Coordinates of C-alpha atoms in Angstrom, one line a residue:
Chain A
X1 CA -27.0 -19.9 2.0
X2 CA -28.2 -18.6 5.3
X3 CA -25.2 -17.4 7.2
X4 CA -22.3 -15.0 6.7
X5 CA -19.6 -17.7 7.3
X6 CA -21.3 -20.0 4.8
X7 CA -21.2 -17.3 2.1
X8 CA -17.6 -16.5 2.8
X9 CA -16.6 -20.1 2.8
X10 CA -18.4 -20.6 -0.5
X11 CA -16.3 -17.6 -2.0
X12 CA -13.1 -19.2 -0.7
X13 CA -13.9 -22.4 -2.5
X14 CA -15.6 -21.1 -5.7
X15 CA -13.1 -18.3 -6.4
X16 CA -10.0 -20.2 -5.3
X17 CA -7.8 -18.8 -8.1
X18 CA -9.2 -15.3 -8.2
X19 CA -7.7 -12.3 -6.5
X20 CA -9.1 -11.6 -3.0
X21 CA -6.8 -9.0 -1.6
X22 CA -4.3 -6.5 -2.9
X23 CA -2.2 -5.2 0.0
X24 CA 1.4 -4.0 0.3
X25 CA 1.8 -4.3 -3.4
X26 CA 1.0 -8.1 -3.4
X27 CA -2.0 -9.9 -4.6
X28 CA -3.5 -12.8 -2.6
X29 CA -6.0 -15.2 -4.1
X30 CA -8.9 -16.7 -2.3
X31 CA -6.9 -19.9 -2.4
X32 CA -3.9 -18.2 -0.7
X33 CA -6.3 -16.8 2.0
X34 CA -7.7 -20.3 2.6
X35 CA -4.1 -21.7 3.1
X36 CA -3.1 -19.0 5.6
X37 CA -6.5 -19.1 7.4
X38 CA -6.3 -22.9 7.8
X39 CA -2.8 -22.7 9.4
X40 CA -4.1 -20.4 12.1
X41 CA -7.4 -22.3 12.5
X42 CA -5.5 -25.6 12.9
X43 CA -3.7 -24.2 16.0
X44 CA -6.8 -22.4 17.3
X45 CA -8.9 -25.5 17.1
X46 CA -6.4 -27.7 18.8
X47 CA -5.3 -25.3 21.4
X48 CA -8.7 -24.1 22.4
X49 CA -10.6 -27.3 21.5
X50 CA -13.6 -26.6 19.3
X51 CA -16.4 -25.9 20.1
X52 CA -15.1 -24.3 23.3
X53 CA -13.4 -21.6 21.2
X54 CA -16.7 -20.3 20.0
X55 CA -17.3 -16.8 21.4
X56 CA -13.7 -16.4 22.6
X57 CA -12.2 -13.2 21.3
X58 CA -9.3 -12.8 18.9
X59 CA -7.5 -9.4 18.8
X60 CA -6.2 -8.1 15.5
X61 CA -3.1 -6.1 16.1
X62 CA -2.2 -5.7 12.5
X63 CA -2.5 -2.7 10.2
X64 CA -3.1 -2.7 6.5
X65 CA -1.4 -6.0 6.1
X66 CA -2.4 -9.5 4.9
X67 CA -2.1 -10.7 8.5
X68 CA -5.0 -8.5 9.5
X69 CA -7.4 -10.0 7.0
X70 CA -6.2 -13.6 7.6
X71 CA -6.7 -13.0 11.4
X72 CA -10.2 -11.6 10.9
X73 CA -11.3 -14.5 8.6
X74 CA -9.7 -17.1 11.0
X75 CA -11.9 -15.6 13.7
X76 CA -15.0 -15.4 11.6
X77 CA -14.8 -19.0 10.4
X78 CA -14.0 -20.3 13.9
X79 CA -16.9 -18.5 15.5
X80 CA -14.5 -16.2 17.4
X81 CA -15.4 -12.5 17.4
X82 CA -12.5 -10.3 16.4
X83 CA -11.5 -7.1 18.1
X84 CA -9.3 -4.8 16.0
X85 CA -6.6 -2.7 17.7
X86 CA -4.9 0.2 16.0
X87 CA -1.2 1.3 16.0
X88 CA -2.6 4.8 15.7
X89 CA -4.0 4.4 19.2
X90 CA -1.7 5.0 22.2
X91 CA -0.4 1.8 23.8
X92 CA -2.5 2.5 26.9
X93 CA -5.8 2.4 24.9
X94 CA -4.9 -0.8 23.0
X95 CA -3.9 -2.4 26.4
X96 CA -7.2 -1.3 27.9
X97 CA -9.1 -2.9 25.1
X98 CA -7.1 -6.2 25.4
X99 CA -7.8 -6.3 29.2
X100 CA -11.5 -5.6 28.7
X101 CA -12.1 -8.3 26.1
X102 CA -9.6 -10.8 27.5
X103 CA -8.9 -12.5 24.2
X104 CA -7.6 -16.1 23.8
X105 CA -5.6 -15.2 20.7
X106 CA -3.9 -12.2 19.1
X107 CA -2.5 -11.6 15.6
X108 CA 0.5 -9.4 15.3
X109 CA 2.1 -7.9 12.2
X110 CA 5.3 -5.9 11.5
X111 CA 3.5 -2.6 11.9
X112 CA 2.4 -3.4 15.4
X113 CA 5.3 -5.6 16.7
X114 CA 7.0 -2.8 18.5
X115 CA 3.9 -1.9 20.6
X116 CA 3.2 -5.6 21.1
X117 CA 6.7 -6.2 22.5
X118 CA 6.0 -3.6 25.2
X119 CA 2.5 -4.6 26.1
X120 CA 2.3 -8.4 25.8
X121 CA 4.7 -8.9 28.8
X122 CA 2.3 -7.0 31.0
X123 CA -0.7 -9.2 30.2
X124 CA -1.1 -11.9 32.8
X125 CA -3.6 -14.2 31.2
X126 CA -2.3 -16.6 28.6
X127 CA -2.5 -15.8 25.0
X128 CA -1.9 -17.6 21.7
X129 CA 0.2 -15.0 19.8
X130 CA 0.4 -15.4 16.0
X131 CA 3.1 -13.8 13.8
X132 CA 1.9 -15.1 10.4
X133 CA 4.4 -13.1 8.4
X134 CA 7.5 -13.8 10.5
X135 CA 9.7 -16.7 9.4
X136 CA 10.9 -16.9 13.0
X137 CA 9.2 -15.2 16.0
X138 CA 10.9 -12.1 17.4
X139 CA 13.6 -12.7 20.0
X140 CA 11.7 -10.9 22.8
X141 CA 9.1 -13.6 22.8
X142 CA 11.5 -16.1 24.5
X143 CA 11.4 -13.8 27.6
X144 CA 7.6 -14.1 28.0
X145 CA 6.5 -17.3 29.6
X146 CA 2.8 -16.9 30.0
X147 CA 2.0 -16.8 26.3
X148 CA 2.5 -19.2 23.4
X149 CA 4.0 -17.7 20.2
X150 CA 3.7 -19.0 16.7
X151 CA 5.8 -17.9 13.7
X152 CA 5.1 -18.8 10.1
X153 CA 7.5 -21.8 10.5
X154 CA 5.7 -23.0 13.5
X155 CA 2.3 -22.6 11.9
X156 CA 3.4 -24.7 8.9
X157 CA 4.9 -27.4 11.0
X158 CA 2.1 -27.7 13.6
X159 CA 0.6 -31.2 13.5
X160 CA -2.6 -31.2 11.4
X161 CA -5.9 -31.8 13.2
X162 CA -8.4 -34.1 11.8
X163 CA -8.8 -32.7 8.3
X164 CA -12.5 -32.9 8.3
X165 CA -12.5 -30.3 11.0
X166 CA -10.6 -27.8 9.0
X167 CA -11.4 -28.4 5.4
X168 CA -12.4 -25.2 3.6
X169 CA -16.2 -25.6 3.8
X170 CA -16.2 -26.7 7.3
X171 CA -16.9 -23.8 9.6
X172 CA -17.9 -23.7 13.2
X173 CA -21.7 -23.6 13.2
X174 CA -22.6 -20.0 13.7
X175 CA -26.0 -18.6 14.7
X176 CA -27.1 -15.2 13.5
X177 CA -26.9 -14.0 17.1
X178 CA -23.2 -15.0 17.5
X179 CA -20.8 -12.2 17.9
X180 CA -18.8 -11.3 14.8
X181 CA -16.8 -8.3 16.0
X182 CA -16.4 -5.9 18.9
X183 CA -15.5 -2.3 18.0
X184 CA -14.6 0.3 20.6
X185 CA -15.9 3.7 20.0
X186 CA -15.6 6.9 21.9
X187 CA -17.5 7.0 25.2
X188 CA -18.8 10.1 26.9
X189 CA -17.8 9.0 30.4
X190 CA -14.1 8.8 29.5
X191 CA -14.0 5.1 28.7
X192 CA -14.4 3.7 25.1
X193 CA -17.4 1.4 24.8
X194 CA -17.3 -1.8 22.9
X195 CA -20.1 -2.3 20.4
X196 CA -20.9 -6.0 19.8
X197 CA -22.1 -6.8 16.3
X198 CA -23.3 -10.2 15.3
X199 CA -23.0 -12.4 12.2
X200 CA -26.7 -11.8 11.5
X201 CA -26.3 -8.0 11.7
X202 CA -23.6 -8.0 8.9
X203 CA -25.5 -10.7 6.9
X204 CA -28.5 -8.4 6.9
X205 CA -26.4 -5.4 6.0
X206 CA -24.8 -7.1 3.0
X207 CA -28.2 -8.2 1.8
X208 CA -29.4 -4.6 2.1
X209 CA -26.4 -3.2 0.1
X210 CA -26.9 -5.9 -2.6
X211 CA -30.4 -4.5 -3.2
X212 CA -29.0 -1.0 -4.0
X213 CA -25.8 -1.9 -5.8
X214 CA -24.8 -4.6 -8.3
X215 CA -22.3 -7.0 -6.8
X216 CA -20.0 -9.0 -9.0
X217 CA -16.8 -11.1 -8.5
X218 CA -15.0 -8.7 -10.9
X219 CA -15.6 -5.8 -8.5
X220 CA -12.6 -4.0 -6.9
X221 CA -13.5 -2.6 -3.5
X222 CA -11.3 0.2 -2.0
X223 CA -10.5 -0.7 1.6
X224 CA -9.7 2.8 2.8
X225 CA -10.8 3.0 6.4
X226 CA -9.1 1.6 9.4
X227 CA -10.4 -1.7 10.8
X228 CA -11.3 0.0 14.1
X229 CA -13.9 2.1 12.3
X230 CA -16.9 -0.1 11.2
X231 CA -17.1 1.4 7.7
X232 CA -14.2 -0.9 6.9
X233 CA -16.5 -3.8 7.4
X234 CA -18.6 -2.7 4.4
X235 CA -15.7 -3.2 2.0
X236 CA -14.6 -6.5 3.5
X237 CA -17.9 -8.3 3.7
X238 CA -19.4 -6.9 0.5
X239 CA -16.3 -8.0 -1.3
X240 CA -15.8 -11.5 0.3
X241 CA -19.5 -12.3 0.0
X242 CA -19.3 -11.8 -3.8
X243 CA -15.9 -13.2 -4.5
X244 CA -14.6 -9.7 -5.4
X245 CA -11.2 -8.2 -4.5
X246 CA -10.3 -5.8 -1.8
X247 CA -7.7 -3.1 -2.5
X248 CA -6.1 -1.8 0.7
X249 CA -5.0 1.8 0.6
X250 CA -1.4 2.1 1.8
X251 CA -1.2 4.2 5.0
X252 CA 0.7 7.1 3.3
X253 CA -2.0 7.4 0.6
X254 CA -5.0 8.0 3.0
X255 CA -5.7 11.4 1.4
X256 CA -4.9 10.3 -2.1
X257 CA -7.8 7.9 -2.7
X258 CA -8.6 9.5 -6.0
X259 CA -5.1 8.6 -7.4
X260 CA -5.3 5.1 -6.0
X261 CA -8.8 4.6 -7.4
X262 CA -7.7 5.8 -10.8
X263 CA -4.5 3.8 -11.0
X264 CA -5.9 0.6 -9.7
X265 CA -9.2 0.8 -11.5
X266 CA -11.3 0.6 -8.3
X267 CA -15.0 0.5 -9.0
X268 CA -16.5 0.6 -5.5
X269 CA -15.5 2.7 -2.5
X270 CA -16.8 3.8 0.9
X271 CA -15.3 7.1 2.1
X272 CA -16.0 9.7 4.8
X273 CA -17.1 13.0 3.2
X274 CA -14.2 15.0 4.8
X275 CA -11.7 12.9 2.8
X276 CA -13.3 14.0 -0.5
X277 CA -13.8 17.5 1.0
X278 CA -10.1 17.9 1.6
X279 CA -9.2 16.7 -1.9
X280 CA -11.8 19.1 -3.4
X281 CA -10.5 21.9 -1.2
X282 CA -7.2 21.6 -3.1
X283 CA -9.0 21.5 -6.5
X284 CA -7.8 18.0 -7.1
X285 CA -11.0 16.4 -8.3
X286 CA -10.2 16.6 -12.0
X287 CA -13.0 15.9 -14.5
X288 CA -13.3 12.2 -15.4
X289 CA -10.2 11.3 -13.4
X290 CA -11.9 8.2 -11.8
X291 CA -13.7 6.7 -14.8
X292 CA -13.6 3.1 -13.3
X293 CA -15.7 4.1 -10.3
X294 CA -19.3 2.7 -10.4
X295 CA -20.5 3.1 -6.8
X296 CA -19.4 5.6 -4.1
X297 CA -20.8 5.4 -0.6
X298 CA -20.2 8.4 1.7
X299 CA -20.8 7.7 5.3
X300 CA -19.8 8.9 8.8
X301 CA -20.4 12.6 8.5
X302 CA -22.9 15.0 6.9
X303 CA -22.5 15.1 3.2
X304 CA -22.7 18.4 1.3
X305 CA -24.0 18.9 -2.2
X306 CA -20.7 20.6 -3.1
X307 CA -18.7 17.5 -2.3
X308 CA -21.1 15.3 -4.3
X309 CA -21.0 17.6 -7.3
X310 CA -17.2 17.7 -7.3
X311 CA -16.9 13.9 -6.9
X312 CA -19.5 13.2 -9.6
X313 CA -17.5 15.3 -12.1
X314 CA -14.4 13.3 -11.3
X315 CA -16.3 10.0 -11.3
X316 CA -19.0 10.5 -13.9
X317 CA -20.0 6.8 -14.1
X318 CA -20.4 6.5 -10.3
X319 CA -23.7 6.2 -8.5
X320 CA -23.2 8.2 -5.3
X321 CA -25.0 7.2 -2.1
X322 CA -25.1 9.2 1.1
X323 CA -25.5 6.4 3.7
X324 CA -26.0 6.8 7.4
X325 CA -25.8 4.7 10.5
X326 CA -24.1 4.4 13.8
X327 CA -21.8 1.4 14.7
X328 CA -24.7 0.1 16.9
X329 CA -26.8 -0.4 13.8
X330 CA -24.0 -2.0 11.7
X331 CA -22.2 0.1 9.2
X332 CA -25.0 2.0 7.5
X333 CA -28.8 1.8 7.9
X334 CA -30.3 4.3 5.5
X335 CA -29.3 5.4 2.0
X336 CA -30.0 8.4 -0.2
X337 CA -29.1 8.4 -3.9
X338 CA -27.4 11.7 -4.8
X339 CA -27.4 13.5 -8.1
X340 CA -24.4 15.4 -9.6
X341 CA -26.4 18.7 -9.5
X342 CA -27.1 18.5 -5.8
X343 CA -27.9 21.8 -4.1
X344 CA -25.1 23.0 -1.8
X345 CA -26.4 22.0 1.6
X346 CA -26.3 18.8 3.7
X347 CA -28.0 16.1 1.8
X348 CA -30.8 13.8 3.3
X349 CA -29.9 10.4 4.7
X350 CA -32.8 8.9 2.8
X351 CA -34.7 5.8 3.6
X352 CA -33.8 2.6 5.5
X353 CA -32.2 -0.4 3.8
X354 CA -34.5 -3.3 3.0
X355 CA -36.1 -5.0 6.1
X356 CA -34.9 -2.2 8.4
X357 CA -37.2 0.5 10.0
X358 CA -36.6 4.1 11.1
X359 CA -38.9 6.0 13.5
X360 CA -38.5 9.7 14.4
X361 CA -39.7 9.8 18.0
X362 CA -41.9 12.9 17.8
X363 CA -43.2 12.4 14.2
X364 CA -46.9 12.0 14.0
X365 CA -49.5 12.2 11.3
X366 CA -50.3 15.8 12.1
X367 CA -46.7 17.0 12.3
X368 CA -44.8 15.0 9.6
X369 CA -41.8 17.3 9.6
X370 CA -41.4 17.5 13.4
X371 CA -37.8 17.2 14.7
X372 CA -37.2 14.2 16.9
X373 CA -34.7 11.5 17.8
X374 CA -33.9 8.9 15.1
X375 CA -34.7 5.4 16.3
X376 CA -33.4 2.4 14.2
X377 CA -35.1 -1.0 14.3
X378 CA -34.4 -4.3 12.6
X379 CA -32.0 -7.1 12.0
X380 CA -29.0 -4.7 11.7
X381 CA -29.3 -3.4 15.3
X382 CA -26.3 -4.7 17.3
X383 CA -26.3 -7.0 20.3
X384 CA -25.3 -4.1 22.6
X385 CA -22.2 -2.9 24.5
X386 CA -19.5 -5.3 25.7
X387 CA -20.0 -6.1 29.3
X388 CA -22.1 -3.0 29.9
X389 CA -25.6 -4.2 30.6
X390 CA -26.7 -0.9 32.0
X391 CA -25.8 1.1 28.9
X392 CA -27.1 -1.6 26.7
X393 CA -30.5 -1.4 28.4
X394 CA -30.5 2.4 28.2
X395 CA -29.8 2.5 24.4
X396 CA -31.3 -0.7 23.1
X397 CA -34.8 -2.2 23.5
X398 CA -37.2 -4.6 21.9
X399 CA -40.6 -3.6 20.4
X400 CA -43.0 -5.2 17.9
X401 CA -40.6 -8.2 17.5
X402 CA -37.7 -6.0 16.5
X403 CA -34.6 -4.8 18.2
X404 CA -34.3 -1.0 18.4
X405 CA -31.5 1.4 19.0
X406 CA -31.9 5.0 20.2
X407 CA -29.3 6.9 18.2
X408 CA -29.2 10.2 20.0
X409 CA -29.2 11.8 16.5
X410 CA -31.9 14.3 15.6
X411 CA -33.8 14.2 12.4
X412 CA -37.1 14.9 10.6
X413 CA -39.0 13.5 7.6
X414 CA -39.2 15.5 4.4
X415 CA -43.0 15.6 4.0
X416 CA -42.8 15.3 0.2
X417 CA -40.0 12.7 -0.4
X418 CA -40.3 11.0 2.9
X419 CA -36.5 11.1 3.1
X420 CA -35.0 11.5 6.5
X421 CA -33.0 14.6 7.1
X422 CA -30.2 14.5 9.6
X423 CA -30.2 17.5 11.9
X424 CA -27.2 16.8 14.3
X425 CA -26.8 15.4 17.7
X426 CA -28.9 15.7 20.8
X427 CA -25.7 15.4 22.9
X428 CA -22.0 16.4 22.5
X429 CA -20.9 13.8 20.0
X430 CA -19.1 15.0 16.9
X431 CA -17.3 13.5 13.9
X432 CA -13.6 14.2 13.4
X433 CA -12.4 13.1 10.0
X434 CA -15.3 10.7 10.1
X435 CA -14.4 9.2 13.5
X436 CA -17.1 9.4 16.2
X437 CA -15.9 11.5 19.1
X438 CA -17.5 12.1 22.4
X439 CA -16.2 15.5 23.5
X440 CA -16.9 14.4 27.0
X441 CA -14.3 11.6 26.8
X442 CA -11.5 14.1 25.8
X443 CA -12.6 16.5 28.5
X444 CA -12.5 13.8 31.1
X445 CA -8.9 12.9 30.1
X446 CA -7.8 16.6 30.1
X447 CA -9.5 17.2 33.5
X448 CA -7.2 14.5 35.0
X449 CA -4.1 15.9 33.2
X450 CA -4.8 19.6 33.9
X451 CA -6.2 19.0 37.3
X452 CA -9.1 21.3 36.7
X453 CA -12.8 21.0 36.1
X454 CA -12.8 23.8 33.7
X455 CA -12.2 22.1 30.4
X456 CA -14.2 22.4 27.2
X457 CA -13.3 20.6 23.9
X458 CA -14.7 21.8 20.6
X459 CA -14.6 20.6 17.0
X460 CA -12.5 22.7 14.7
X461 CA -11.3 22.8 11.1
X462 CA -8.8 24.7 9.1
X463 CA -10.7 27.6 7.5
X464 CA -9.6 26.4 4.1
X465 CA -11.8 23.3 4.4
X466 CA -14.8 24.8 6.1
X467 CA -16.8 25.3 3.0
X468 CA -16.5 21.6 2.0
X469 CA -17.2 20.0 5.3
X470 CA -20.7 19.4 6.5
X471 CA -22.1 21.2 9.6
X472 CA -21.0 18.5 12.1
X473 CA -17.8 17.3 10.4
X474 CA -14.5 18.6 11.8
X475 CA -10.8 17.9 11.1
X476 CA -9.5 18.6 14.6
X477 CA -10.5 19.3 18.2
X478 CA -9.3 22.2 20.3
X479 CA -9.3 22.4 24.1
X480 CA -10.2 25.5 26.2
X481 CA -8.9 25.2 29.8
X482 CA -9.0 27.4 32.9
X483 CA -7.5 27.2 36.4
X484 CA -4.7 24.8 35.5
X485 CA -1.0 24.9 36.3
X486 CA -0.1 22.5 33.6
X487 CA 1.6 23.8 30.4
X488 CA -0.2 23.6 27.1
X489 CA 2.5 21.4 25.7
X490 CA 2.3 18.9 28.6
X491 CA -1.5 18.6 28.2
X492 CA -1.1 17.7 24.5
X493 CA 1.8 15.3 25.2
X494 CA -0.2 13.5 27.9
X495 CA -3.2 13.3 25.7
X496 CA -1.1 11.6 23.0
X497 CA -0.4 8.8 25.5
X498 CA -4.1 8.1 26.1
X499 CA -6.2 9.2 23.1
X500 CA -6.1 8.3 19.4
X501 CA -4.5 10.9 17.2
X502 CA -7.8 12.3 15.9
X503 CA -8.9 13.0 19.6
X504 CA -5.7 14.8 20.6
X505 CA -6.4 18.6 20.6
X506 CA -4.5 20.5 17.9
X507 CA -4.2 23.4 20.3
X508 CA -4.9 24.2 24.0
X509 CA -6.1 27.6 24.8
X510 CA -6.1 28.9 28.4
X511 CA -9.0 31.1 29.4
X512 CA -8.9 33.4 32.4
X513 CA -12.4 32.4 33.4
X514 CA -15.0 30.0 32.1
X515 CA -18.4 31.2 31.0
X516 CA -21.1 29.4 33.1
X517 CA -24.8 29.1 32.5
X518 CA -27.6 29.9 35.0
X519 CA -27.1 26.5 36.6
X520 CA -23.5 27.3 37.1
X521 CA -22.5 24.7 34.6
X522 CA -20.0 25.2 31.9
X523 CA -21.7 27.2 29.2
X524 CA -20.6 25.4 26.0
X525 CA -22.6 27.6 23.7
X526 CA -20.8 30.7 25.1
X527 CA -17.4 29.1 24.9
X528 CA -18.0 28.0 21.3
X529 CA -19.0 31.6 20.5
X530 CA -15.8 33.0 22.1
X531 CA -13.7 30.5 20.2
X532 CA -15.2 31.0 16.8
X533 CA -15.6 34.8 17.1
X534 CA -11.9 35.2 17.9
X535 CA -10.6 32.5 15.6
X536 CA -12.2 34.3 12.7
X537 CA -10.9 37.7 13.8
X538 CA -7.3 36.6 13.1
X539 CA -6.3 35.3 16.4
X540 CA -7.9 33.6 19.4
X541 CA -5.4 35.2 21.6
X542 CA -6.8 38.6 20.8
X543 CA -9.7 38.0 23.1
X544 CA -9.4 39.5 26.5
X545 CA -10.5 36.3 28.2
X546 CA -7.5 34.4 26.8
X547 CA -4.3 34.1 28.7
Chain B
X1 CA 19.3 27.0 -2.9
X2 CA 20.0 23.3 -2.8
X3 CA 17.2 20.8 -3.2
X4 CA 17.3 19.9 0.6
X5 CA 17.2 23.6 1.4
X6 CA 14.1 24.1 -0.8
X7 CA 12.5 21.1 0.8
X8 CA 13.4 22.4 4.3
X9 CA 11.5 25.6 3.5
X10 CA 8.5 23.6 2.3
X11 CA 8.5 21.5 5.5
X12 CA 8.7 24.7 7.6
X13 CA 5.6 26.1 5.8
X14 CA 3.6 22.9 6.0
X15 CA 4.4 22.2 9.6
X16 CA 4.1 25.8 10.5
X17 CA 7.5 25.6 12.3
X18 CA 10.2 28.0 11.1
X19 CA 12.9 26.2 13.1
X20 CA 12.4 22.8 11.5
X21 CA 15.6 21.2 10.3
X22 CA 15.3 18.1 8.1
X23 CA 18.0 15.6 7.0
X24 CA 17.8 12.7 4.5
X25 CA 17.1 10.4 7.5
X26 CA 14.1 12.5 8.7
X27 CA 10.9 10.5 8.7
X28 CA 7.3 10.9 9.9
X29 CA 8.3 9.7 13.3
X30 CA 10.7 12.6 13.8
X31 CA 8.3 15.5 13.2
X32 CA 5.5 16.3 15.5
X33 CA 2.2 16.6 13.7
X34 CA 3.1 14.6 10.6
X35 CA -0.3 13.0 10.1
X36 CA -2.3 12.1 7.0
X37 CA -3.4 15.7 6.4
X38 CA 0.1 17.3 6.7
X39 CA 1.5 14.4 4.6
X40 CA -1.1 15.3 1.9
X41 CA -0.2 19.0 2.1
X42 CA 3.5 18.2 2.0
X43 CA 3.3 16.1 -1.1
X44 CA 1.1 18.7 -2.9
X45 CA 3.5 21.4 -2.0
X46 CA 6.5 19.4 -3.2
X47 CA 4.7 18.6 -6.5
X48 CA 3.8 22.3 -7.0
X49 CA 7.2 23.6 -6.1
X50 CA 9.2 21.3 -8.3
X51 CA 6.5 21.0 -11.0
X52 CA 6.5 17.2 -10.8
X53 CA 3.7 14.6 -10.2
X54 CA 4.0 11.4 -8.2
X55 CA 2.1 8.2 -8.9
X56 CA 0.8 6.0 -6.0
X57 CA 3.6 3.5 -6.3
X58 CA 6.2 6.2 -5.9
X59 CA 4.3 7.7 -3.0
X60 CA 4.0 4.2 -1.3
X61 CA 7.8 3.8 -1.4
X62 CA 8.6 7.1 0.4
X63 CA 10.1 6.1 3.7
X64 CA 12.0 9.3 4.6
X65 CA 13.2 12.6 3.3
X66 CA 16.1 10.9 1.5
X67 CA 13.7 8.9 -0.6
X68 CA 11.8 12.0 -1.4
X69 CA 15.0 13.8 -2.5
X70 CA 15.9 10.9 -4.7
X71 CA 12.4 10.8 -6.2
X72 CA 12.4 14.5 -7.0
X73 CA 15.9 14.3 -8.6
X74 CA 14.7 11.4 -10.8
X75 CA 11.6 13.3 -11.8
X76 CA 13.4 16.6 -12.5
X77 CA 16.0 14.8 -14.8
X78 CA 13.3 12.9 -16.7

């Protein structure tokens, strides 16, 4: 089989009676999935007329529910790229994504209906709105004339199209370069940017992961990470391509993955290191408490030896990989096999997955351990940024028959092992609880709210977790502001309306004056020094520069 | 001290807000800063304080403070 949709379709047929998804305490078989997917595809194909629907976007406004996965698979098998939204995002951010991708269809579940009821009336272009879990559509739908709404009843009773078009096994022909999903990540200019990933990108990724881990239909994958973060695609596609099952962590168990893994006998998981770090910080990684776990993938942040050692004791049968890769290179691009006696430092990110290539810009034969920018090349490199040709051209290029992405990450090669060592960012991007955050985006938002240029945002963590988080991993952000008449409380409240929760500053600190460098620009190094020096000496407010 | 008073004191500590007043109807939507990290700290503090342990199914079913009180009462009497 040569395409992602063909493999998934094969799983839907072959594993018809086997469990595909555990979510909200219910198990859905691959047969159940096929039934629900076909209901939506039946409407999509008739309303949008195949093959005109190919390339049209479908938004997923559903959170940790069966509707989310049915919506995603309906898109995948119809050649429609899906765009996840997130109820943890403010309405304004979800609306901005919808307006930018102009979808033809949208899936809404009970966790997101409230926000949808406010936002859908403001969208002028017509949408097909699906409520797959609603027996009847919500009453507010009748007030909106520009969209068509479909409840479960209406999906079931919708006239069937020519069955040949919808049989499980018939998918819209997809090329490897067709868009699979668009994920919006933090953008330094203040606007999130949409990374467009293709069917071929994920197909290559799954092949790469298969070469370093055994995949079997008996596997139970933990689906722990939100759909708006591309690590979630690892669990979905590795699982669906092998006929395995996906176990979706309930939202109020996000920091209890160890208990969930243990009780539901999960054997494969992808986590961000800070999740394990927080659990470890509370001494909750008990010996052999996750005996079922066979593979753990840590990604999204620097991984410390201390976290690996703690996790390995708790999951003694697990192989632990430190994997690395930006959304632009599809989930993860390099891997490093960790050992349970890792030294307590940030671990290497290893070597590229099969058929992918990494270059460190300044490396040469004479200076093998020179620091440079990490460049990623191969079939996992994404198509580019949604409707942003300029930025796509800046960050992506073709060379030697391969597509390349300039990560902006710094690294060097270990001259002995040839493993790549990650050394941080060349710009002001950080990771907060694994989420990629451009500090410039938050600053841009606060500058508008606080009506001042003098804003600096920094990564921050509770001191109790500092020893288990890697050098670039943070739990919160803090904002330092000068020359503003706005109150701290108002700045935070306004940020909540615009930014996802992990980008809202946990505190705002007013400075009397802002340190500037010799070019009269904001001196971030000095501000960072002021913050940390005073944070560690009991109170930031002790500093004479703080109002 | 009643169970809800003990819980109130735990909430005040976890959310670093000495003026916090909870009721059985209080849920995550009512308290500023109730995110995954504070939820985690809250559950651990409750488990430690009452010397109980919750499984994932019990944690999944917690919708508000009232559910938490019921769960603690059930655990204590077991």
